[in-house]
Tab-separated table of C-alpha atoms and ligand atoms in Angstrom:
chain	number	residue	atom	x	y	z
A	1	MET	CA	0.000	0.000	0.000
A	2	VAL	CA	1.267	3.454	-0.805
A	3	THR	CA	1.520	5.984	1.988
A	4	VAL	CA	-1.509	8.285	2.080
A	5	THR	CA	-0.687	11.849	3.128
A	6	ILE	CA	-3.263	14.212	4.617
A	7	ARG	CA	-2.431	17.723	5.775
A	8	VAL	CA	-3.672	19.634	8.785
A	9	LYS	CA	-3.023	23.094	7.458
A	10	PHE	CA	-3.518	26.156	9.619
A	11	ALA	CA	-3.830	29.725	8.339
A	12	SER	CA	-0.653	31.605	7.543
A	13	GLU	CA	0.089	33.098	10.974
A	14	GLN	CA	-0.053	29.620	12.541
A	15	ARG	CA	1.605	27.798	9.653
A	16	ASP	CA	4.433	26.428	11.766
A	17	ARG	CA	1.893	24.268	13.582
A	18	SER	CA	0.653	22.609	10.372
A	19	TYR	CA	1.505	18.910	10.020
A	20	GLN	CA	1.039	15.741	8.032
A	21	ILE	CA	-0.922	12.583	8.772
A	22	LEU	CA	0.684	9.545	7.116
A	23	ILE	CA	-1.302	6.317	6.755
A	24	ARG	CA	0.130	2.965	5.650
A	25	ASP	CA	-0.014	-0.672	6.728
A	26	GLY	CA	3.307	-1.464	8.388
A	27	ILE	CA	4.407	2.175	8.842
A	28	LEU	CA	5.306	1.388	12.475
A	29	GLU	CA	8.153	-0.882	11.371
A	30	ASP	CA	9.544	1.503	8.847
A	31	LEU	CA	9.006	5.060	10.066
A	32	PRO	CA	9.437	7.754	7.413
A	33	LEU	CA	10.852	10.186	9.989
A	34	GLU	CA	12.425	12.265	7.234
A	35	ARG	CA	8.885	13.460	6.424
A	36	PHE	CA	8.650	15.339	9.739
A	37	PRO	CA	10.544	18.374	11.081
A	38	LEU	CA	12.579	16.318	13.552
A	39	GLN	CA	16.062	17.552	12.689
A	40	ASN	CA	16.472	19.111	16.120
A	41	ALA	CA	15.028	16.222	18.134
A	42	SER	CA	17.857	15.040	20.377
A	43	SER	CA	16.057	11.948	21.709
A	44	PHE	CA	12.732	10.106	21.597
A	45	PHE	CA	10.614	9.339	24.679
A	46	VAL	CA	7.868	6.867	23.797
A	47	LEU	CA	4.850	7.244	26.098
A	48	THR	CA	2.523	4.269	26.032
A	49	ASP	CA	0.258	2.121	28.181
A	50	SER	CA	0.904	-1.336	29.618
A	51	ASN	CA	-1.036	-3.213	26.871
A	52	VAL	CA	0.434	-1.373	23.923
A	53	ALA	CA	3.957	-1.451	25.393
A	54	ARG	CA	3.729	-5.246	25.380
A	55	LEU	CA	2.374	-5.428	21.830
A	56	TYR	CA	4.328	-2.745	19.977
A	57	GLY	CA	6.903	-1.240	22.355
A	58	ALA	CA	9.916	-3.245	21.156
A	59	GLN	CA	8.980	-2.812	17.492
A	60	LEU	CA	8.745	0.966	17.813
A	61	ARG	CA	11.927	1.187	19.866
A	62	ALA	CA	13.784	-0.698	17.099
A	63	ALA	CA	12.318	1.525	14.357
A	64	LEU	CA	13.179	4.752	16.209
A	65	SER	CA	16.699	3.506	16.989
A	66	GLU	CA	17.407	3.540	13.242
A	67	SER	CA	17.620	7.327	13.592
A	68	LYS	CA	20.700	6.856	15.868
A	69	ARG	CA	19.038	8.933	18.554
A	70	ARG	CA	18.489	7.871	22.134
A	71	VAL	CA	15.137	6.091	22.647
A	72	GLU	CA	13.429	5.591	26.036
A	73	LEU	CA	10.070	3.984	26.757
A	74	VAL	CA	7.828	5.188	29.586
A	75	SER	CA	4.590	3.319	30.223
A	76	PHE	CA	1.662	3.594	32.622
A	77	PRO	CA	-1.180	1.166	33.412
A	78	ALA	CA	-3.819	1.016	30.633
A	79	GLY	CA	-7.308	2.396	31.184
A	80	GLU	CA	-9.376	5.578	31.195
A	81	GLN	CA	-9.102	5.690	35.013
A	82	ASN	CA	-5.381	6.450	34.552
A	83	LYS	CA	-5.959	9.469	32.317
A	84	LYS	CA	-5.500	11.759	35.294
A	85	ALA	CA	-3.214	14.449	36.651
A	86	GLU	CA	-1.386	11.984	38.910
A	87	THR	CA	-0.327	9.910	35.882
A	88	ALA	CA	0.779	13.068	34.057
A	89	TRP	CA	2.835	13.985	37.115
A	90	HIS	CA	4.340	10.481	37.307
A	91	VAL	CA	5.201	10.522	33.589
A	92	ALA	CA	6.705	14.024	33.753
A	93	SER	CA	8.881	13.104	36.737
A	94	LYS	CA	10.042	9.973	34.876
A	95	LEU	CA	10.931	12.136	31.867
A	96	SER	CA	12.893	14.436	34.128
A	97	LYS	CA	14.774	11.565	35.795
A	98	LEU	CA	15.645	10.158	32.369
A	99	GLY	CA	16.974	13.549	31.296
A	100	ALA	CA	14.357	14.618	28.727
A	101	ASP	CA	15.086	18.202	27.681
A	102	ARG	CA	13.434	20.853	25.529
A	103	SER	CA	14.726	19.230	22.372
A	104	SER	CA	13.383	15.778	23.251
A	105	MET	CA	10.474	14.448	21.213
A	106	ILE	CA	7.601	12.607	22.878
A	107	VAL	CA	6.051	9.799	20.838
A	108	ALA	CA	2.499	8.867	21.886
A	109	LEU	CA	1.990	5.168	21.091
A	110	GLY	CA	-1.506	3.942	21.947
A	111	GLY	CA	-5.184	4.801	22.044
A	112	GLY	CA	-6.883	8.053	22.929
A	113	VAL	CA	-5.923	7.771	26.595
A	114	VAL	CA	-2.222	7.676	25.756
A	115	GLY	CA	-2.587	10.359	23.065
A	116	ASP	CA	-4.488	12.786	25.292
A	117	LEU	CA	-2.149	12.267	28.242
A	118	ALA	CA	1.049	12.383	26.177
A	119	GLY	CA	-0.188	15.517	24.386
A	120	PHE	CA	-0.993	17.119	27.726
A	121	VAL	CA	2.406	16.302	29.233
A	122	SER	CA	4.122	17.532	26.027
A	123	SER	CA	2.275	20.818	26.254
A	124	ILE	CA	3.450	21.577	29.806
A	125	TYR	CA	6.778	19.750	30.231
A	126	LYS	CA	9.447	22.477	30.339
A	127	ARG	CA	6.721	24.858	29.029
A	128	GLY	CA	6.007	22.699	26.003
A	129	ILE	CA	7.936	20.256	23.837
A	130	ASP	CA	7.180	18.519	20.526
A	131	TYR	CA	5.326	15.242	20.143
A	132	LEU	CA	4.257	12.760	17.496
A	133	GLN	CA	1.046	10.736	17.539
A	134	LEU	CA	1.180	7.003	16.691
A	135	PRO	CA	-2.432	5.971	17.344
A	136	THR	CA	-3.210	2.247	17.742
A	137	THR	CA	-7.001	2.159	18.326
A	138	LEU	CA	-9.554	2.909	15.628
A	139	LEU	CA	-10.890	5.807	17.698
A	140	ALA	CA	-7.432	7.324	18.053
A	141	GLN	CA	-6.633	6.803	14.351
A	142	VAL	CA	-9.741	8.572	13.059
A	143	ASP	CA	-10.321	11.111	15.799
A	144	SER	CA	-8.277	11.770	18.932
A	145	SER	CA	-4.767	11.831	17.407
A	146	ILE	CA	-5.758	14.665	15.057
A	147	GLY	CA	-6.493	18.224	16.090
A	148	GLY	CA	-4.405	18.850	19.186
A	149	LYS	CA	-6.996	18.514	21.952
A	150	THR	CA	-5.117	17.146	24.974
A	151	GLY	CA	-6.206	16.558	28.526
A	152	VAL	CA	-6.752	14.537	31.655
A	153	ASN	CA	-9.862	13.759	33.687
A	154	THR	CA	-10.472	15.172	37.160
A	155	SER	CA	-12.801	14.421	40.058
A	156	TRP	CA	-15.163	17.103	38.667
A	157	GLY	CA	-15.378	15.775	35.107
A	158	LYS	CA	-13.824	14.357	31.958
A	159	ASN	CA	-11.048	16.292	30.180
A	160	GLN	CA	-11.379	19.169	32.629
A	161	LEU	CA	-7.649	19.922	32.576
A	162	GLY	CA	-6.331	20.266	29.076
A	163	THR	CA	-4.698	22.295	26.351
A	164	PHE	CA	-4.635	22.697	22.605
A	165	HIS	CA	-1.194	21.470	21.548
A	166	GLN	CA	-0.798	20.212	17.992
A	167	PRO	CA	1.446	17.208	17.319
A	168	ARG	CA	4.331	17.521	14.839
A	169	GLY	CA	2.829	14.665	12.864
A	170	VAL	CA	0.538	11.638	12.995
A	171	LEU	CA	1.599	8.177	11.798
A	172	ILE	CA	-1.220	5.673	11.366
A	173	ASP	CA	-0.606	1.952	10.942
A	174	PRO	CA	-4.020	0.294	10.376
A	175	ARG	CA	-2.364	-3.102	10.898
A	176	THR	CA	-2.231	-2.420	14.632
A	177	LEU	CA	-6.031	-2.825	14.647
A	178	GLN	CA	-5.577	-6.570	14.144
A	179	THR	CA	-4.823	-6.927	17.866
A	180	LEU	CA	-7.575	-4.562	19.016
A	181	PRO	CA	-10.484	-6.257	20.861
A	182	ARG	CA	-13.691	-6.132	18.781
A	183	GLU	CA	-15.515	-4.221	21.528
A	184	GLU	CA	-13.066	-1.331	20.991
A	185	ILE	CA	-13.860	-1.138	17.265
A	186	ILE	CA	-17.293	0.406	17.813
A	187	ASN	CA	-15.710	3.463	19.454
A	188	GLY	CA	-13.888	4.357	16.241
A	189	LEU	CA	-16.659	3.108	13.991
A	190	ALA	CA	-19.098	5.550	15.612
A	191	GLU	CA	-16.726	8.432	14.737
A	192	ILE	CA	-16.295	7.166	11.158
A	193	ILE	CA	-20.072	7.037	10.660
A	194	LYS	CA	-20.353	10.478	12.264
A	195	CYS	CA	-17.818	11.890	9.774
A	196	SER	CA	-19.807	10.507	6.853
A	197	ILE	CA	-23.077	11.992	8.148
A	198	ILE	CA	-21.596	15.425	8.781
A	199	ALA	CA	-19.604	15.694	5.567
A	200	ASP	CA	-19.687	12.903	2.977
A	201	ARG	CA	-22.815	11.235	1.588
A	202	GLU	CA	-20.842	8.908	-0.692
A	203	MET	CA	-18.768	7.666	2.252
A	204	PHE	CA	-22.008	7.000	4.152
A	205	ASP	CA	-23.237	4.844	1.239
A	206	ARG	CA	-20.000	2.835	1.296
A	207	ILE	CA	-20.365	2.212	5.036
A	208	SER	CA	-23.987	1.166	4.514
A	209	ARG	CA	-22.843	-1.479	2.023
A	210	LEU	CA	-20.606	-3.206	4.624
A	211	ASP	CA	-22.238	-6.299	6.022
A	212	LYS	CA	-20.094	-6.681	9.095
A	213	PHE	CA	-18.241	-4.263	11.304
A	214	ASP	CA	-14.964	-5.515	12.761
A	215	SER	CA	-11.232	-4.818	12.763
A	216	ALA	CA	-11.159	-5.473	9.004
A	217	ILE	CA	-12.635	-2.025	8.496
A	218	PRO	CA	-11.422	-0.830	5.051
A	219	ASN	CA	-8.401	1.464	5.220
A	220	GLU	CA	-10.170	3.871	2.838
A	221	LEU	CA	-12.710	4.657	5.549
A	222	ILE	CA	-9.901	5.496	7.979
A	223	VAL	CA	-8.402	7.752	5.322
A	224	ASP	CA	-11.732	9.457	4.569
A	225	ALA	CA	-12.483	10.082	8.258
A	226	CYS	CA	-8.993	11.544	8.797
A	227	LYS	CA	-9.483	13.850	5.798
A	228	ILE	CA	-12.743	15.164	7.219
A	229	LYS	CA	-11.303	15.692	10.691
A	230	ALA	CA	-8.181	17.356	9.268
A	231	GLU	CA	-10.239	19.718	7.132
A	232	VAL	CA	-12.512	20.752	9.991
A	233	VAL	CA	-9.725	21.384	12.527
A	234	SER	CA	-7.653	23.217	9.915
A	235	LYS	CA	-10.508	25.710	9.547
A	236	ASP	CA	-11.372	26.056	13.239
A	237	GLU	CA	-8.549	24.901	15.483
A	238	VAL	CA	-10.012	25.915	18.854
A	239	GLU	CA	-13.707	25.192	18.204
A	240	ASN	CA	-15.101	28.674	17.809
A	241	ASN	CA	-17.881	27.332	15.589
A	242	LEU	CA	-17.308	24.819	12.743
A	243	ARG	CA	-15.315	22.307	14.841
A	244	ALA	CA	-18.440	21.821	16.968
A	245	ILE	CA	-19.943	19.732	14.123
A	246	LEU	CA	-17.551	16.959	15.223
A	247	ASN	CA	-19.712	16.770	18.357
A	248	PHE	CA	-22.745	15.524	16.403
A	249	GLY	CA	-24.283	12.704	18.482
A	250	HIS	CA	-22.065	13.544	21.442
A	251	THR	CA	-24.424	15.814	23.424
A	252	VAL	CA	-26.945	13.036	23.982
A	253	GLY	CA	-24.169	10.415	23.726
A	254	HIS	CA	-22.069	11.890	26.556
A	255	ALA	CA	-25.155	12.149	28.771
A	256	ILE	CA	-25.947	8.446	28.184
A	257	GLU	CA	-22.318	7.439	28.751
A	258	SER	CA	-22.204	9.417	32.028
A	259	ALA	CA	-25.622	8.167	33.198
A	260	SER	CA	-24.416	4.598	32.627
A	261	ASN	CA	-21.403	5.405	34.786
A	262	TYR	CA	-19.296	4.431	31.729
A	263	ARG	CA	-20.713	0.890	31.594
A	264	LEU	CA	-22.027	1.683	28.103
A	265	SER	CA	-19.057	2.365	25.815
A	266	HIS	CA	-18.397	5.719	24.191
A	267	GLY	CA	-19.114	4.320	20.711
A	268	LYS	CA	-22.437	2.737	21.629
A	269	SER	CA	-23.487	5.888	23.487
A	270	VAL	CA	-22.578	8.107	20.528
A	271	ILE	CA	-24.495	5.867	18.122
A	272	LEU	CA	-27.564	6.214	20.349
A	273	GLY	CA	-26.801	9.936	20.523
A	274	MET	CA	-26.740	10.221	16.723
A	275	ILE	CA	-30.119	8.460	16.455
A	276	ALA	CA	-31.605	10.845	19.046
A	277	GLU	CA	-30.050	13.990	17.595
A	278	SER	CA	-31.058	13.211	14.013
A	279	TRP	CA	-34.599	12.546	15.295
A	280	ILE	CA	-34.456	16.047	16.847
A	281	GLY	CA	-33.383	17.381	13.433
A	282	LEU	CA	-36.429	15.701	11.903
A	283	GLN	CA	-38.762	17.251	14.514
A	284	LEU	CA	-37.283	20.721	13.964
A	285	GLY	CA	-37.877	20.411	10.212
A	286	ILE	CA	-34.121	20.607	9.550
A	287	LEU	CA	-33.645	17.023	8.306
A	288	GLN	CA	-35.741	15.271	5.640
A	289	ARG	CA	-37.491	12.034	6.665
A	290	ALA	CA	-35.783	9.929	3.947
A	291	ASP	CA	-32.292	10.973	5.122
A	292	PHE	CA	-33.289	10.464	8.760
A	293	GLU	CA	-34.477	6.940	8.036
A	294	GLU	CA	-31.351	5.997	6.105
A	295	GLN	CA	-29.174	7.207	8.978
A	296	SER	CA	-31.283	5.535	11.592
A	297	ASP	CA	-31.273	2.192	9.702
A	298	LEU	CA	-27.477	2.055	9.522
A	299	LEU	CA	-27.015	3.144	13.142
A	300	GLN	CA	-29.511	0.551	14.380
A	301	ARG	CA	-27.826	-2.177	12.308
A	302	VAL	CA	-24.496	-1.352	13.974
A	303	LEU	CA	-26.112	-1.386	17.434
A	304	ARG	CA	-27.562	-4.827	16.765
A	305	GLN	CA	-24.180	-6.209	15.678
A	306	PHE	CA	-22.692	-5.027	18.944
A	307	SER	CA	-25.746	-6.309	20.862
A	308	VAL	CA	-26.916	-3.157	22.595
A	309	LYS	CA	-30.069	-4.168	24.372
A	310	THR	CA	-30.130	-1.843	27.308
A	311	ALA	CA	-29.186	1.757	27.650
A	312	PHE	CA	-29.498	4.181	30.497
A	313	LEU	CA	-32.417	6.178	29.257
A	314	ASN	CA	-34.036	8.012	32.127
A	315	LYS	CA	-34.881	11.305	30.465
A	316	ARG	CA	-34.701	13.443	33.613
A	317	THR	CA	-31.312	12.034	34.567
A	318	LEU	CA	-30.060	12.552	31.019
A	319	PHE	CA	-31.314	16.134	30.997
A	320	ARG	CA	-29.325	16.806	34.173
A	321	PHE	CA	-26.200	15.355	32.587
A	322	VAL	CA	-26.672	17.397	29.416
A	323	MET	CA	-26.979	20.597	31.407
A	324	ALA	CA	-23.833	19.742	33.359
A	325	ASP	CA	-21.875	18.980	30.154
A	326	LYS	CA	-19.135	21.519	29.502
A	327	LYS	CA	-20.517	22.302	26.051
A	328	GLY	CA	-23.950	23.406	27.313
A	329	ALA	CA	-24.607	27.077	28.068
A	330	PRO	CA	-26.225	27.473	31.506
A	331	SER	CA	-29.793	27.966	30.296
A	332	SER	CA	-30.153	26.026	27.060
A	333	ILE	CA	-29.138	22.890	25.207
A	334	LYS	CA	-27.371	23.538	21.914
A	335	MET	CA	-26.380	20.922	19.391
A	336	CYS	CA	-25.170	20.559	15.819
A	337	LEU	CA	-27.652	18.767	13.584
A	338	PRO	CA	-27.455	17.385	10.050
A	339	SER	CA	-29.509	19.149	7.383
A	340	ARG	CA	-29.131	16.137	5.063
A	341	LEU	CA	-26.835	13.147	4.761
A	342	GLY	CA	-23.373	14.657	4.293
A	343	ALA	CA	-24.056	18.220	5.468
A	344	MET	CA	-24.677	20.050	8.730
A	345	TYR	CA	-27.278	22.722	9.333
A	346	VAL	CA	-26.014	26.276	9.686
A	347	ASN	CA	-28.382	29.076	10.700
A	348	SER	CA	-28.729	32.508	9.098
A	349	GLU	CA	-26.128	33.941	11.521
A	350	GLY	CA	-23.611	31.311	10.429
A	351	SER	CA	-23.791	29.291	13.645
A	352	TYR	CA	-23.806	25.491	13.648
A	353	LYS	CA	-25.116	25.304	17.211
A	354	ILE	CA	-28.886	25.064	17.340
A	355	PRO	CA	-30.965	25.591	20.511
A	356	VAL	CA	-33.077	22.578	21.478
A	357	SER	CA	-35.885	22.741	24.057
A	358	LYS	CA	-36.057	20.468	27.080
A	359	GLU	CA	-39.314	18.997	25.708
A	360	ILE	CA	-37.815	17.954	22.364
A	361	PHE	CA	-34.710	16.633	24.099
A	362	GLU	CA	-36.832	14.462	26.394
A	363	ALA	CA	-39.028	13.292	23.509
A	364	SER	CA	-35.871	12.156	21.676
A	365	ILE	CA	-35.081	9.904	24.655
A	366	ASP	CA	-38.599	8.411	24.383
A	367	HIS	CA	-37.823	7.795	20.715
A	368	LEU	CA	-34.599	5.981	21.674
A	369	ARG	CA	-36.477	3.766	24.115
A	370	GLU	CA	-38.875	2.800	21.297
A	371	VAL	CA	-35.960	2.051	18.980
A	372	LEU	CA	-34.334	-0.249	21.523
A	373	ALA	CA	-37.643	-1.956	22.304
A	374	SER	CA	-38.426	-2.616	18.630
A	375	PRO	CA	-37.728	-6.179	17.477
A	376	ARG	CA	-36.157	-5.159	14.105
B	1	NAD	P1	-7.891	3.619	25.160
B	1	NAD	O1	-6.766	4.498	24.845
B	1	NAD	O2	-8.212	3.371	26.590
B	1	NAD	O3	-7.650	2.226	24.425
B	1	NAD	C1	-8.598	1.192	24.605
B	1	NAD	C2	-7.908	-0.108	25.037
B	1	NAD	O4	-7.252	-0.685	23.919
B	1	NAD	C3	-6.847	0.069	26.112
B	1	NAD	O5	-6.928	-1.021	26.998
B	1	NAD	C4	-5.534	-0.013	25.329
B	1	NAD	O6	-4.469	-0.483	26.100
B	1	NAD	C5	-5.896	-0.996	24.249
B	1	NAD	N1	-5.172	-0.903	22.988
B	1	NAD	C6	-4.772	0.206	22.339
B	1	NAD	N2	-4.289	-0.125	21.130
B	1	NAD	C7	-4.353	-1.463	21.030
B	1	NAD	C8	-4.036	-2.384	20.000
B	1	NAD	N3	-3.600	-1.990	18.814
B	1	NAD	N4	-4.229	-3.710	20.248
B	1	NAD	C9	-4.744	-4.128	21.433
B	1	NAD	N5	-5.097	-3.300	22.413
B	1	NAD	C10	-4.912	-1.969	22.216
B	1	NAD	O7	-9.255	4.145	24.498
B	1	NAD	P2	-9.586	4.924	23.138
B	1	NAD	O8	-10.972	4.551	22.806
B	1	NAD	O9	-8.522	4.761	22.126
B	1	NAD	O10	-9.545	6.453	23.588
B	1	NAD	C11	-10.478	6.992	24.503
B	1	NAD	C12	-9.979	8.329	24.973
B	1	NAD	O11	-9.862	9.206	23.869
B	1	NAD	C13	-10.909	9.012	25.972
B	1	NAD	O12	-10.147	9.428	27.082
B	1	NAD	C14	-11.441	10.219	25.217
B	1	NAD	O13	-11.697	11.317	26.060
B	1	NAD	C15	-10.311	10.497	24.272
B	1	NAD	N6	-10.697	11.251	23.061
B	1	NAD	C16	-9.973	12.361	22.751
B	1	NAD	C17	-10.276	13.094	21.618
B	1	NAD	C18	-9.439	14.272	21.247
B	1	NAD	O14	-9.780	14.988	20.306
B	1	NAD	N7	-8.328	14.494	21.920
B	1	NAD	C19	-11.322	12.688	20.778
B	1	NAD	C20	-12.038	11.548	21.124
B	1	NAD	C21	-11.727	10.826	22.279
B	2	LIG	N1	-13.418	14.947	18.984
B	2	LIG	C1	-13.901	16.257	18.703
B	2	LIG	C2	-12.821	17.224	18.397
B	2	LIG	O1	-11.684	16.851	18.262
B	2	LIG	O2	-13.085	18.390	18.277
């Protein structure tokens, strides 16, 4: 397979933060480091978690050693519960003990937890050093490794301490998905489907033609999702407006995920969230019924393949979670809704964020309950 190159390209005054995303099977064994501005990197510090260290740590260490620079590996226990300030502190003190300096390059090898934590540490260690993203979950490959959102969770919420700090580059090896548990695939798949709904009708049709959803997800879909994410973040790096369309399905989805106390995965929650939010679009007269039904059919088919039978759908509880979500203004719910398959609604003032009443929000949860109860 040839290497696919996608560019995250910021406007002229921020051009030095622009970077490339390279995608190729096997790229982890044969890193094209010459494609990145690494000339001044004195050493590489690979940050990873315990699972990924075991699977790919030695391979990456060998590939980086080809550059004749010093390579160190720092790992922490896998799991969302370790995406926290204490782990960042532990990792930073390890970097310091090992002698990482301002010209060291951090390499984030792993899923979104590793990427977010490594990005966060990179943004504050010695007031900010460079890092590369080498994502190994589907979610990290199509979403979290691109766009520079970094962070850790706190006792008062998810991602409540964080920064925008763009990586110097992203290297995606879809072959790493062969070792990923199937239950993790849905987290990335939800984001791939989201990308098609918000921006690419033809991509949506290709996904609809798949008859099973597993780690053999076609590389072209990874490429297409990365292109969409790269284009959106290039235009609106810090989410003033357009970047919010990437949150389609996530307002309701986050509320369900939180209400389930994270027993329902992010991907399953976001798929439910997309069904609810597109139903809201239908009620508001923004989305045509035919497009709504096509979306809903695909999303329900995916849910059935991952056997989602129960969700945590108490509408009052969910409303409370939505209001507590960091993206909600104090007095109203706002969300980004599709206007048709492949495009998002934008109002006459140019805003993608549409106010939604409590009544419609709660009715969308009733709709979800009906969907899950239906025998289809
Ligand atoms: P994760 O990083 O916890 O990875 C899931 C599991 O898969 C872990 O146990 C990990 O060790 C394991 N794993 C990783 N790669 C593997 C491989 N190739 N083979 C076998 N096992 C592997 O979870 P995730 O879903 O990748 O990321 C979730 C995180 O991403 C959340 O913290 C979320 O907030 C964050 N996120 C960030 C952004 C962003 O823009 N920064 C966007 C979306 C999500
Ligand atoms: N995952 C949404 C964003 O990066 O903005």
